[in-house]
CSV table of C-alpha atoms in Angstrom, one decimal:
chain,number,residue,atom,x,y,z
A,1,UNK,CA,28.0,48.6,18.0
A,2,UNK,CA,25.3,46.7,19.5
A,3,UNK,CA,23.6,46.7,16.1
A,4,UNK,CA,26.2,45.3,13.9
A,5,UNK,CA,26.6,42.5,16.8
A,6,UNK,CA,22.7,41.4,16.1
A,7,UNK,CA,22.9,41.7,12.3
A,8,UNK,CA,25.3,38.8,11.6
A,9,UNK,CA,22.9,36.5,14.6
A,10,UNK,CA,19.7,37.4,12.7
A,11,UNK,CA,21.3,36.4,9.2
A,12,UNK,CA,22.5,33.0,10.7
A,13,UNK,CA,18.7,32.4,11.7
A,14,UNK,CA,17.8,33.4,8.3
A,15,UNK,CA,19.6,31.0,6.3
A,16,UNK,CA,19.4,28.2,8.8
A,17,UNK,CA,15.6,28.9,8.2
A,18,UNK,CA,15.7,28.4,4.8
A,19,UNK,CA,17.8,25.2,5.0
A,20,UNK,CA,15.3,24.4,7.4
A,21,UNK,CA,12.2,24.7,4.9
A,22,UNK,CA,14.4,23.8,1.9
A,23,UNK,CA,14.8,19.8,3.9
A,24,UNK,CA,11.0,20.0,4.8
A,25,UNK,CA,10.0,20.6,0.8
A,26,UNK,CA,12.1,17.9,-0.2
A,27,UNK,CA,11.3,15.2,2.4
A,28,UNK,CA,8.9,12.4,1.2
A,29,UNK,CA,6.4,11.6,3.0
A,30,UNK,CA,5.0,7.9,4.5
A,31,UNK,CA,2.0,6.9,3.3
A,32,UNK,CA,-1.2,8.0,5.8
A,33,UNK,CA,-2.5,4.5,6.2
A,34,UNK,CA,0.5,3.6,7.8
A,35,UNK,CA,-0.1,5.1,10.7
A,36,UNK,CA,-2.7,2.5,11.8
A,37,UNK,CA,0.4,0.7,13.1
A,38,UNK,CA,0.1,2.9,16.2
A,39,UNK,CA,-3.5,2.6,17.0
A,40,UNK,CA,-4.5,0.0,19.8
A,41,UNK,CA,-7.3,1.0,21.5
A,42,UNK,CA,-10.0,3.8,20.5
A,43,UNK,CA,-11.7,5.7,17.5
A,44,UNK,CA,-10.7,9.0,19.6
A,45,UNK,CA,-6.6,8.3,19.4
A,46,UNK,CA,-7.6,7.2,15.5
A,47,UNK,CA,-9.2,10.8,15.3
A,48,UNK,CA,-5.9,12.6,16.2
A,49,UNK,CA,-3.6,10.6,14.5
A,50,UNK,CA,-5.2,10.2,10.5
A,51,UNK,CA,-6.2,13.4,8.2
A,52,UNK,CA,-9.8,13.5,8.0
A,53,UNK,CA,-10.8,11.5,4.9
A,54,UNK,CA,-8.7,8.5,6.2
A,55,UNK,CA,-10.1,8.4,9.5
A,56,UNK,CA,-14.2,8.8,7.9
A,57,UNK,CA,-13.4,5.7,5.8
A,58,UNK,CA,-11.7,4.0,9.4
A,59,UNK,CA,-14.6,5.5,11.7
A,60,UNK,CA,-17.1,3.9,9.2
A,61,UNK,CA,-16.1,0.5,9.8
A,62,UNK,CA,-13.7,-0.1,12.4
A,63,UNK,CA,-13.2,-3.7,12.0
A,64,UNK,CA,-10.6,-2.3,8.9
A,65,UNK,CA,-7.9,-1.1,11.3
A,66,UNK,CA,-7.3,-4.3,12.5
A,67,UNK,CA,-7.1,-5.4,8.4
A,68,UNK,CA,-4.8,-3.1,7.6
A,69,UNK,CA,-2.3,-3.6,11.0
A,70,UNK,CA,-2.7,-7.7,9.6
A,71,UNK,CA,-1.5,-6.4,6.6
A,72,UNK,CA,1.5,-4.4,7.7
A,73,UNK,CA,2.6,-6.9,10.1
A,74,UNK,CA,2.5,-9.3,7.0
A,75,UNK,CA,4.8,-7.0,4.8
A,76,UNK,CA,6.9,-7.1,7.7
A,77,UNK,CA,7.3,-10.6,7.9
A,78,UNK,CA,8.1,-10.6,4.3
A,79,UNK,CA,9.7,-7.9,3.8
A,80,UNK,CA,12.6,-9.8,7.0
A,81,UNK,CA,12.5,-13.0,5.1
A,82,UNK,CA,13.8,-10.9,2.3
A,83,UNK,CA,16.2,-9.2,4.3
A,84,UNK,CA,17.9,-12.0,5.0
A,85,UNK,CA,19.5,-12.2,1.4
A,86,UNK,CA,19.4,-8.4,0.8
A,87,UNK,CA,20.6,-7.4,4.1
A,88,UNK,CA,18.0,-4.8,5.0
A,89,UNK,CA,16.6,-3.3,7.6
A,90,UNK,CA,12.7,-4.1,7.9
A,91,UNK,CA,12.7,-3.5,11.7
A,92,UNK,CA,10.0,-0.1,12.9
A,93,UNK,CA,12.3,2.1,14.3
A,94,UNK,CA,10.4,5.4,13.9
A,95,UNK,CA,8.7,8.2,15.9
A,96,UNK,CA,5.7,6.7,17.4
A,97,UNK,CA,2.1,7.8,16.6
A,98,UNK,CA,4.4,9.7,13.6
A,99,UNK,CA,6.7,7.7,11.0
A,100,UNK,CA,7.7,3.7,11.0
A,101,UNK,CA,10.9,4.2,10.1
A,102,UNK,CA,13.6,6.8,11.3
A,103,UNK,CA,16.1,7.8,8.4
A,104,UNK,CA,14.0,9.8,5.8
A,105,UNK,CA,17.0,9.0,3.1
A,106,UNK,CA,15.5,5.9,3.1
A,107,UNK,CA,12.3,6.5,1.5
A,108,UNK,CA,14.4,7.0,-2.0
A,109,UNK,CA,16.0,3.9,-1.3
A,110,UNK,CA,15.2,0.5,-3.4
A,111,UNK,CA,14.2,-0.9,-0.1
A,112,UNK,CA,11.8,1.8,0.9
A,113,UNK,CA,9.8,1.7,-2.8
A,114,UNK,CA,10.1,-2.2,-2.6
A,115,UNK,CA,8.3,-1.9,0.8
A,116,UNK,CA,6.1,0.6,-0.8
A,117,UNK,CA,4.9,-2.1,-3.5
A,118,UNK,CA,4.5,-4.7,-0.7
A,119,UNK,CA,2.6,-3.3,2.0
A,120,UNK,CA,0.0,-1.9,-1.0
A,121,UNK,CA,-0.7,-5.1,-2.3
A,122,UNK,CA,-1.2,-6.9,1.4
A,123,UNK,CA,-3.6,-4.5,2.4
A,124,UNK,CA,-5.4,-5.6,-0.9
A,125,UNK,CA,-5.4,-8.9,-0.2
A,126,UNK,CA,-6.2,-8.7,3.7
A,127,UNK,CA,-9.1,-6.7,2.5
A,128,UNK,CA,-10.2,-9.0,0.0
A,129,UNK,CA,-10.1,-11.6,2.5
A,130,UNK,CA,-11.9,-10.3,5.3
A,131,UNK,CA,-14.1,-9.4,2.9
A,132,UNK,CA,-15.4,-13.1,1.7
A,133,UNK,CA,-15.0,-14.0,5.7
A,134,UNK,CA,-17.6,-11.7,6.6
A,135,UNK,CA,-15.2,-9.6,8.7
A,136,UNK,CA,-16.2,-6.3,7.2
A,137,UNK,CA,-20.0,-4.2,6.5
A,138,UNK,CA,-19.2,-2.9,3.3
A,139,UNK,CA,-18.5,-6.0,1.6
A,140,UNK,CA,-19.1,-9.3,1.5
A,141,UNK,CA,-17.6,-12.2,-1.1
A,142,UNK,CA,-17.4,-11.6,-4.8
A,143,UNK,CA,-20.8,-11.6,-5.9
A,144,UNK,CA,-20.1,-11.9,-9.6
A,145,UNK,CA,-18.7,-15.5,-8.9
A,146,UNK,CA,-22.1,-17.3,-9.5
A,147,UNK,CA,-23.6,-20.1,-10.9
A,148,UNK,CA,-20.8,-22.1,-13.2
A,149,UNK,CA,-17.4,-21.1,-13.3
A,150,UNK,CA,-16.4,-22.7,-17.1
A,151,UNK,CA,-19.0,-23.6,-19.9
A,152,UNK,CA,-19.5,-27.5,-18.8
A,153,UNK,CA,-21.1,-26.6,-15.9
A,154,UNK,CA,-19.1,-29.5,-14.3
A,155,UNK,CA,-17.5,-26.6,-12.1
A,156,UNK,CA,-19.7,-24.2,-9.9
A,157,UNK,CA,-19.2,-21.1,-7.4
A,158,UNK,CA,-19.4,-21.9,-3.9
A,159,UNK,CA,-22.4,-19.7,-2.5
A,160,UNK,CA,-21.6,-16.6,0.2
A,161,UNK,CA,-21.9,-17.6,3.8
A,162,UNK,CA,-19.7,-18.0,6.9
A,163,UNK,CA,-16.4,-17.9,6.1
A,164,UNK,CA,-16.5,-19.0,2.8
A,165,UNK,CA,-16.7,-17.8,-0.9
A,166,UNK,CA,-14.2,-16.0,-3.2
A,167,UNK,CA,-12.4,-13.4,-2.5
A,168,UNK,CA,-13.3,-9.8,-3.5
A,169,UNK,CA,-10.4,-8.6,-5.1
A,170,UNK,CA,-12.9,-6.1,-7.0
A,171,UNK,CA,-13.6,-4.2,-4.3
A,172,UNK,CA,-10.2,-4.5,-2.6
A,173,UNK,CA,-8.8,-2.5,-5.2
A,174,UNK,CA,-11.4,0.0,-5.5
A,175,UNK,CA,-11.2,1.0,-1.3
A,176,UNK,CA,-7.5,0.9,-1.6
A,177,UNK,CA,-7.4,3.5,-3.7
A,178,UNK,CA,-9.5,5.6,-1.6
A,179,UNK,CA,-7.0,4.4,1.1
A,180,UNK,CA,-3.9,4.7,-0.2
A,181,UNK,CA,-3.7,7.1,-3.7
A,182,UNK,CA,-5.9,9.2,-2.3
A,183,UNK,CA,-2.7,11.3,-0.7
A,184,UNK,CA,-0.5,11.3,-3.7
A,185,UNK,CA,-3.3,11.9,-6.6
A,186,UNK,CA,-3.3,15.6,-6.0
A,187,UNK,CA,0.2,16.9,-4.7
A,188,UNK,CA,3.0,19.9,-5.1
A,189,UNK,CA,5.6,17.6,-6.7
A,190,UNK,CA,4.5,16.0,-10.0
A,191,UNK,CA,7.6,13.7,-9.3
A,192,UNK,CA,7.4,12.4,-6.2
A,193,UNK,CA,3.5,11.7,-6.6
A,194,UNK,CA,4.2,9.8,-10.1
A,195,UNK,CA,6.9,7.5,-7.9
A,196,UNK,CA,4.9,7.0,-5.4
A,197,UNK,CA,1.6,5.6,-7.1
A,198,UNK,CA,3.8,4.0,-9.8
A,199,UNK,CA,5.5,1.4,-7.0
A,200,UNK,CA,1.5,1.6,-5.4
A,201,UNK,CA,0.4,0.2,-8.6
A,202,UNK,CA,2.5,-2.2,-9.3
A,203,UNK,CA,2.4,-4.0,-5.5
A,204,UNK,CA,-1.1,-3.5,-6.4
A,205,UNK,CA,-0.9,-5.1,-9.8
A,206,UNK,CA,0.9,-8.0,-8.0
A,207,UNK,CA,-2.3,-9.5,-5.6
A,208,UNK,CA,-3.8,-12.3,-8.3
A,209,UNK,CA,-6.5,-15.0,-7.4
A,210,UNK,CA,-6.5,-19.1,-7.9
A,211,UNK,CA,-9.2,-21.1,-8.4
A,212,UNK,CA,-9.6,-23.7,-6.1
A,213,UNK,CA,-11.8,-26.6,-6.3
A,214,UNK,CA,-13.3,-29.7,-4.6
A,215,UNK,CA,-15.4,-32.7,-5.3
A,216,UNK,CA,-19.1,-32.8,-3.4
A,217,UNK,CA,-20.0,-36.3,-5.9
A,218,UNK,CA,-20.6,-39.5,-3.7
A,219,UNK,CA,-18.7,-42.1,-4.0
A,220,UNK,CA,-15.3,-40.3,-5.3
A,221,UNK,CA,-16.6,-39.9,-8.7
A,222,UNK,CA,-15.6,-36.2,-8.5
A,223,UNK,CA,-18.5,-35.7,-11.3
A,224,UNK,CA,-19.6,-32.3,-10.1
A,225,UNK,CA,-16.6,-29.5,-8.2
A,226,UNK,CA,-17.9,-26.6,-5.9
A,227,UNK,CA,-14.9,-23.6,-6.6
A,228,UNK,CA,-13.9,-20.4,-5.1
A,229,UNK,CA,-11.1,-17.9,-6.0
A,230,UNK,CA,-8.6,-17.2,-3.4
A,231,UNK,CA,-6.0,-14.8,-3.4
A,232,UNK,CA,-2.5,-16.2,-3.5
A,233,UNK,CA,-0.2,-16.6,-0.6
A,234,UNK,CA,1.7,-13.5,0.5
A,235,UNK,CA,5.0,-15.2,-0.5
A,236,UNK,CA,4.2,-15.6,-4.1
A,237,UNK,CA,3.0,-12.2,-3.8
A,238,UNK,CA,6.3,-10.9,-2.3
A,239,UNK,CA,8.4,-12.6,-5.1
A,240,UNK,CA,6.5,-11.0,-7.6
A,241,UNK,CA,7.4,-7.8,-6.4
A,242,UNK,CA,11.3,-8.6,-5.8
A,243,UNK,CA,11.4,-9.9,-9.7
A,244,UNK,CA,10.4,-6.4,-10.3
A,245,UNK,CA,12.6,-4.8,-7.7
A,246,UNK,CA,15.3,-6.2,-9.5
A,247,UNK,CA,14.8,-4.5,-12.7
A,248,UNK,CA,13.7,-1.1,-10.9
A,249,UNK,CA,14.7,1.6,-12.7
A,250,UNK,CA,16.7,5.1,-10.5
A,251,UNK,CA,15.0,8.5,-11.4
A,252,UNK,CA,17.2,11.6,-10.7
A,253,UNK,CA,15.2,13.9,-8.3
A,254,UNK,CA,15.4,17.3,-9.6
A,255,UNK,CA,16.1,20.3,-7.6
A,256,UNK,CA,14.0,22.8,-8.5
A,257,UNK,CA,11.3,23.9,-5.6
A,258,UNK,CA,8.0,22.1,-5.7
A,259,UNK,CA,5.6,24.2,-7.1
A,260,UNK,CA,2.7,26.1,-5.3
A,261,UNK,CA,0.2,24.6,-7.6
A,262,UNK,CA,-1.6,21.7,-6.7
A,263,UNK,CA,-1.4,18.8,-9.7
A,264,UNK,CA,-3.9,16.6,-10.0
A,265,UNK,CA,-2.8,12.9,-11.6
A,266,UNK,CA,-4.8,10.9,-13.9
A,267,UNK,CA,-5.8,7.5,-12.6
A,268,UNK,CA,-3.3,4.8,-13.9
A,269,UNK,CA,-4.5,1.4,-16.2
A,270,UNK,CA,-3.4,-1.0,-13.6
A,271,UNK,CA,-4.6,-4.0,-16.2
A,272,UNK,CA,-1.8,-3.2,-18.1
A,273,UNK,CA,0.8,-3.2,-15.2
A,274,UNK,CA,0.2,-7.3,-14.7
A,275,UNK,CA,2.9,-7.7,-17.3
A,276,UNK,CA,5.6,-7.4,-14.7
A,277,UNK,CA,6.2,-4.0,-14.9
A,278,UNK,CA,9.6,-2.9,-12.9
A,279,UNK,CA,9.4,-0.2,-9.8
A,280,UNK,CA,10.6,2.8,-9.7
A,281,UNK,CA,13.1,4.5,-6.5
A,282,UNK,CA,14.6,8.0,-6.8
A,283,UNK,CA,19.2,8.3,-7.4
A,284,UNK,CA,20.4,9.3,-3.7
């Protein structure tokens, strides 16, 4: 009697098991990088909080945590001036040290790939930022802008130094790669990974520099212009991103299990993307 009294309990663990694993396979995940939010002291609580590649890239130079919280704490900004005609909720109301936001049916949300797009492209442009400020080792300001900028030689590069020279958008792309796509390039579900570095692209696609100039002549005559390439303001960035948002385009997520083979994606032609590609979110 006693047995047939455990049998029914041990089949109610079983399936509640499975439902378990079945909400686990299908949960999306928040990109690693994000997690810098959290940190606010040491490399050590860095160390238990990032997987391994992240946190050698962080450990490396240090100075780039603080680039990439500027650069969350600017899509934040944005992302609540957009709210306020969208009516979303850009707030971080996640587990700390773990998620930013709470309801996981959010990530296949238009908001969550829109936020996606945004917080990609201003961790490119913090980095190419700090970069012509001197703020980071590995980089400095764009060393191909040198000597004239156009064929009359009227206009010329302003040299590297102190907080000033163009910004290298080169190499911001190249280390946000390594920072951000580096999770989703090899993963279980072919789907979910082609989302993800689709709306990472695009955001990406989105960061576009402007030449400024000014005179150095005497007397006003303006005959000769010192320039440097900065990237545009966030805003402009953030518009972009919403013109895309609003032709975004709903995948159906398919039900089969993800499979136990890793996939490895091809790297995208982001050159390509500048044509205002749309973003992509998942039908809930």
């Amino acid at each position: 009697m006693r047995i047939l009294l455990v049998i029914p309990a041990l089949l109610s663990l079983y399936f509640l098991t499975l439902t378990n694993l079945a909400v686990t396979l299908f949960a999306l995940d928040e990109p690693q990088w994000w997690k810098v939010y959290w940190i606010h002291s040491s490399l050590l609580e860095m160390k238990g909080l990032l997987d391994k590649p992240l946190y050698r890239i962080l450990q490396k130079d240090p100075v780039l945590i603080d680039v990439l919280k500027e650069a969350l704490q600017d899509t934040l900004r944005e992302c609540s001036r957009k709210s306020v005609i969208h009516h979303w909720k850009c707030n971080v109301d996640g587990i700390p040290r773990k998620t930013l936001f709470s309801n996981v049916a959010s990530f296949a949300s238009k908001e969550f790939a829109y936020f996606l797009a945004l917080s990609s492209a201003a961790a490119v442009r913090a980095i190419a930022h700090a970069c012509a400020r001197g703020r980071l080792r590995s980089c400095s300001c764009d060393p191909a802008k040198i000597g004239p900028v156009h064929a009359d030689q009227r206009d010329t590069w302003i040299r590297c130094g102190v907080d000033r020279g163009s910004d290298n958008l080169r190499y911001a792309i190249k280390l946000s790669k390594r920072l951000i796509d580096r999770q989703f390039v090899c993963y279980y579900s072919d789907r979910v990974a082609q989302i993800y570095l689709h709306n990472i692209a695009v955001g990406r696609s989105r960061v576009t520099l402007k030449i400024k100039c000014h005179c150095v002549s005497a007397f006003g005559s303006c005959r000769r212009r010192y320039c440097e390439a900065k990237v545009v303001p966030f805003e402009m960035i953030g518009d972009a991103i919403m013109e895309s948002l609003l032709r975004s385009r709903r995948i159906r997520r398919s039900n089969a299990l993800p499979t136990s083979r890793v996939t490895c994606l091809r790297p995208r032609n982001e050159r390509s993307m500048r044509r205002k590609y749309p973003l992509c979110a998942f039908k809930i």
